[in-house]
mmCIF file of C-alpha atoms in Angstrom:
data_model
loop_
_atom_site.group_PDB
_atom_site.id
_atom_site.type_symbol
_atom_site.label_atom_id
_atom_site.label_comp_id
_atom_site.label_asym_id
_atom_site.label_seq_id
_atom_site.Cartn_x
_atom_site.Cartn_y
_atom_site.Cartn_z
ATOM 1 C CA MET V 1 102.962 107.860 107.107
ATOM 2 C CA GLU V 2 103.914 111.428 106.305
ATOM 3 C CA SER V 3 106.305 111.456 109.267
ATOM 4 C CA PHE V 4 108.367 108.381 108.318
ATOM 5 C CA THR V 5 112.094 109.060 108.470
ATOM 6 C CA PRO V 6 114.329 106.169 107.397
ATOM 7 C CA LEU V 7 117.394 107.439 109.246
ATOM 8 C CA THR V 8 115.738 107.609 112.660
ATOM 9 C CA ALA V 9 113.920 104.333 112.013
ATOM 10 C CA ALA V 10 117.224 102.619 111.223
ATOM 11 C CA LEU V 11 118.885 104.181 114.254
ATOM 12 C CA GLY V 12 116.029 103.129 116.532
ATOM 13 C CA GLY V 13 116.009 99.599 115.143
ATOM 14 C CA THR V 14 119.759 99.334 115.605
ATOM 15 C CA LEU V 15 119.521 100.458 119.227
ATOM 16 C CA ILE V 16 116.677 98.012 119.949
ATOM 17 C CA GLY V 17 118.673 95.190 118.392
ATOM 18 C CA LEU V 18 121.770 96.200 120.331
ATOM 19 C CA ALA V 19 119.842 96.276 123.626
ATOM 20 C CA ALA V 20 118.370 92.835 122.904
ATOM 21 C CA ALA V 21 121.796 91.440 122.014
ATOM 22 C CA VAL V 22 123.428 92.892 125.141
ATOM 23 C CA LEU V 23 120.711 91.444 127.374
ATOM 24 C CA TRP V 24 120.923 88.046 125.671
ATOM 25 C CA LEU V 25 124.722 87.851 125.616
ATOM 26 C CA GLY V 26 125.264 89.474 128.996
ATOM 27 C CA ASN V 27 122.428 87.916 130.974
ATOM 28 C CA GLY V 28 121.214 85.011 128.855
ATOM 29 C CA ARG V 29 117.699 86.514 128.762
ATOM 30 C CA ILE V 30 115.321 87.353 125.936
ATOM 31 C CA ALA V 31 114.331 91.030 125.728
ATOM 32 C CA GLY V 32 110.579 90.422 125.687
ATOM 33 C CA ILE V 33 109.123 93.352 127.599
ATOM 34 C CA SER V 34 105.891 91.575 128.575
ATOM 35 C CA GLY V 35 107.861 88.671 130.015
ATOM 36 C CA ILE V 36 110.268 90.962 131.847
ATOM 37 C CA PHE V 37 107.435 93.059 133.256
ATOM 38 C CA GLY V 38 105.141 90.098 133.890
ATOM 39 C CA GLN V 39 107.662 88.426 136.178
ATOM 40 C CA LEU V 40 107.713 91.425 138.532
ATOM 41 C CA LEU V 41 104.273 90.575 139.945
ATOM 42 C CA PRO V 42 104.377 88.207 141.729
ATOM 43 C CA PRO V 43 108.074 88.835 142.210
ATOM 44 C CA ALA V 44 110.365 86.309 140.617
ATOM 45 C CA GLN V 45 113.735 85.499 142.150
ATOM 46 C CA THR V 46 115.398 87.669 139.522
ATOM 47 C CA VAL V 47 113.754 91.041 140.153
ATOM 48 C CA LEU V 48 116.813 93.304 140.139
ATOM 49 C CA TRP V 49 117.881 92.928 136.497
ATOM 50 C CA ARG V 50 114.242 93.248 135.406
ATOM 51 C CA LEU V 51 113.815 96.513 137.284
ATOM 52 C CA VAL V 52 117.130 97.878 136.005
ATOM 53 C CA PHE V 53 116.229 96.974 132.405
ATOM 54 C CA LEU V 54 112.744 98.561 132.598
ATOM 55 C CA VAL V 55 113.946 101.708 134.372
ATOM 56 C CA CYS V 56 116.735 102.148 131.818
ATOM 57 C CA LEU V 57 114.280 101.556 128.968
ATOM 58 C CA VAL V 58 111.958 104.323 130.170
ATOM 59 C CA ALA V 59 114.788 106.662 131.203
ATOM 60 C CA ALA V 60 116.631 106.325 127.890
ATOM 61 C CA THR V 61 113.438 107.027 125.949
ATOM 62 C CA PHE V 62 112.683 110.080 128.091
ATOM 63 C CA LEU V 63 116.220 111.429 127.802
ATOM 64 C CA ALA V 64 116.387 110.840 124.046
ATOM 65 C CA ALA V 65 113.047 112.607 123.537
ATOM 66 C CA ARG V 66 114.275 115.600 125.537
ATOM 67 C CA ALA V 67 117.755 115.709 124.017
ATOM 68 C CA PHE V 68 116.667 115.218 120.397
ATOM 69 C CA PRO V 69 113.049 116.380 120.013
ATOM 70 C CA GLN V 70 113.522 116.899 116.277
ATOM 71 C CA LEU V 71 113.960 113.142 115.812
ATOM 72 C CA GLY V 72 110.495 112.331 117.134
ATOM 73 C CA VAL V 73 107.366 111.563 115.180
ATOM 74 C CA GLY V 74 105.985 115.086 115.437
ATOM 75 C CA GLY V 75 109.213 117.012 114.832
ATOM 76 C CA VAL V 76 109.716 119.542 117.641
ATOM 77 C CA VAL V 77 106.236 118.858 119.030
ATOM 78 C CA PRO V 78 106.239 115.687 121.153
ATOM 79 C CA ALA V 79 104.061 112.832 119.973
ATOM 80 C CA GLU V 80 100.747 112.352 121.763
ATOM 81 C CA LEU V 81 98.687 109.304 122.590
ATOM 82 C CA VAL V 82 95.944 108.458 120.142
ATOM 83 C CA PRO V 83 92.629 109.629 121.613
ATOM 84 C CA PRO V 84 89.529 107.446 121.417
ATOM 85 C CA PRO V 85 87.328 107.980 118.354
ATOM 86 C CA ALA V 86 84.996 110.922 118.994
ATOM 87 C CA ALA V 87 81.903 108.904 118.029
ATOM 88 C CA TRP V 88 82.597 106.367 120.781
ATOM 89 C CA SER V 89 82.455 108.966 123.598
ATOM 90 C CA VAL V 90 84.873 106.990 125.752
ATOM 91 C CA PRO V 91 86.818 108.964 128.377
ATOM 92 C CA VAL V 92 90.581 108.940 127.767
ATOM 93 C CA PRO V 93 91.455 107.163 131.062
ATOM 94 C CA VAL V 94 88.994 104.363 130.251
ATOM 95 C CA TRP V 95 90.441 104.152 126.718
ATOM 96 C CA LEU V 96 93.985 103.832 128.085
ATOM 97 C CA ILE V 97 93.024 101.249 130.724
ATOM 98 C CA ALA V 98 91.141 99.153 128.150
ATOM 99 C CA ALA V 99 94.058 99.362 125.719
ATOM 100 C CA GLY V 100 96.523 98.323 128.427
ATOM 101 C CA LEU V 101 94.385 95.409 129.585
ATOM 102 C CA LEU V 102 93.789 94.173 126.038
ATOM 103 C CA THR V 103 97.509 94.409 125.321
ATOM 104 C CA GLY V 104 98.319 92.481 128.489
ATOM 105 C CA ILE V 105 95.750 89.787 127.709
ATOM 106 C CA GLY V 106 97.053 89.516 124.154
ATOM 107 C CA THR V 107 100.644 89.119 125.245
ATOM 108 C CA ARG V 108 99.628 86.460 127.756
ATOM 109 C CA ILE V 109 97.637 84.538 125.120
ATOM 110 C CA GLY V 110 100.412 84.982 122.533
ATOM 111 C CA ASN V 111 103.043 83.948 125.065
ATOM 112 C CA GLY V 112 105.030 87.087 124.348
ATOM 113 C CA CYS V 113 104.957 90.526 122.795
ATOM 114 C CA THR V 114 106.256 92.188 119.665
ATOM 115 C CA SER V 115 109.666 92.792 121.166
ATOM 116 C CA GLY V 116 110.117 89.202 122.292
ATOM 117 C CA HIS V 117 108.717 87.570 119.170
ATOM 118 C CA GLY V 118 109.566 90.222 116.573
ATOM 119 C CA VAL V 119 113.076 91.107 117.617
ATOM 120 C CA CYS V 120 114.425 88.173 119.571
ATOM 121 C CA GLY V 121 112.259 85.291 118.316
ATOM 122 C CA LEU V 122 112.759 86.035 114.633
ATOM 123 C CA ALA V 123 116.489 86.482 115.207
ATOM 124 C CA ARG V 124 116.526 82.975 116.709
ATOM 125 C CA LEU V 125 114.522 81.656 113.695
ATOM 126 C CA SER V 126 111.628 80.597 115.940
ATOM 127 C CA LEU V 127 108.624 79.302 113.963
ATOM 128 C CA ARG V 128 106.292 80.227 116.845
ATOM 129 C CA SER V 129 107.606 83.797 116.699
ATOM 130 C CA LEU V 130 107.161 83.937 112.931
ATOM 131 C CA VAL V 131 103.500 82.945 113.300
ATOM 132 C CA ALA V 132 103.029 85.428 116.154
ATOM 133 C CA VAL V 133 104.537 88.297 114.147
ATOM 134 C CA ALA V 134 102.346 87.433 111.144
ATOM 135 C CA VAL V 135 99.301 87.599 113.418
ATOM 136 C CA PHE V 136 100.467 90.887 115.008
ATOM 137 C CA PHE V 137 100.885 92.551 111.636
ATOM 138 C CA SER V 138 97.644 91.164 110.224
ATOM 139 C CA VAL V 139 95.639 92.434 113.195
ATOM 140 C CA ALA V 140 97.395 95.821 113.060
ATOM 141 C CA ILE V 141 96.595 96.209 109.358
ATOM 142 C CA LEU V 142 92.972 95.170 109.965
ATOM 143 C CA THR V 143 92.667 97.572 112.916
ATOM 144 C CA VAL V 144 93.937 100.514 110.871
ATOM 145 C CA ALA V 145 91.626 99.588 107.992
ATOM 146 C CA VAL V 146 88.586 99.372 110.282
ATOM 147 C CA THR V 147 89.221 102.378 112.555
ATOM 148 C CA GLY V 148 91.101 104.653 110.185
ATOM 149 C CA ILE V 149 93.442 105.596 113.047
ATOM 150 C CA VAL V 150 97.060 105.734 111.957
#
């Protein structure tokens, strides 16, 4: 955690909360990324707002990283994806595909993701979201303890 910066963390959290509030107040929808993305295939009747939200999410992140590289995790050097442990000898594409599939399966089983449960669910005082967030954090702590990857 040598790269923790409270100012950028607070700014990022504020922007995430603001985006969730705007989507909820303006569209009546919860800003759970897995739910928004998951309803694209097969297409739901409400595809347009989902596509706009996801494109803006990626575009804003890209633009912010280019405009303010010093605010990132690595300072002026952009952050990189965590490679697979060397002892496992797993190719990076396989590592990324497995991570994506496991994340997708987990969000389907958990009926939501960290953004839906952690940001929106806790704000709505949802007991289900509180349990989900406790499980997310417990598994994350266990994973870091077991793998040593931070």
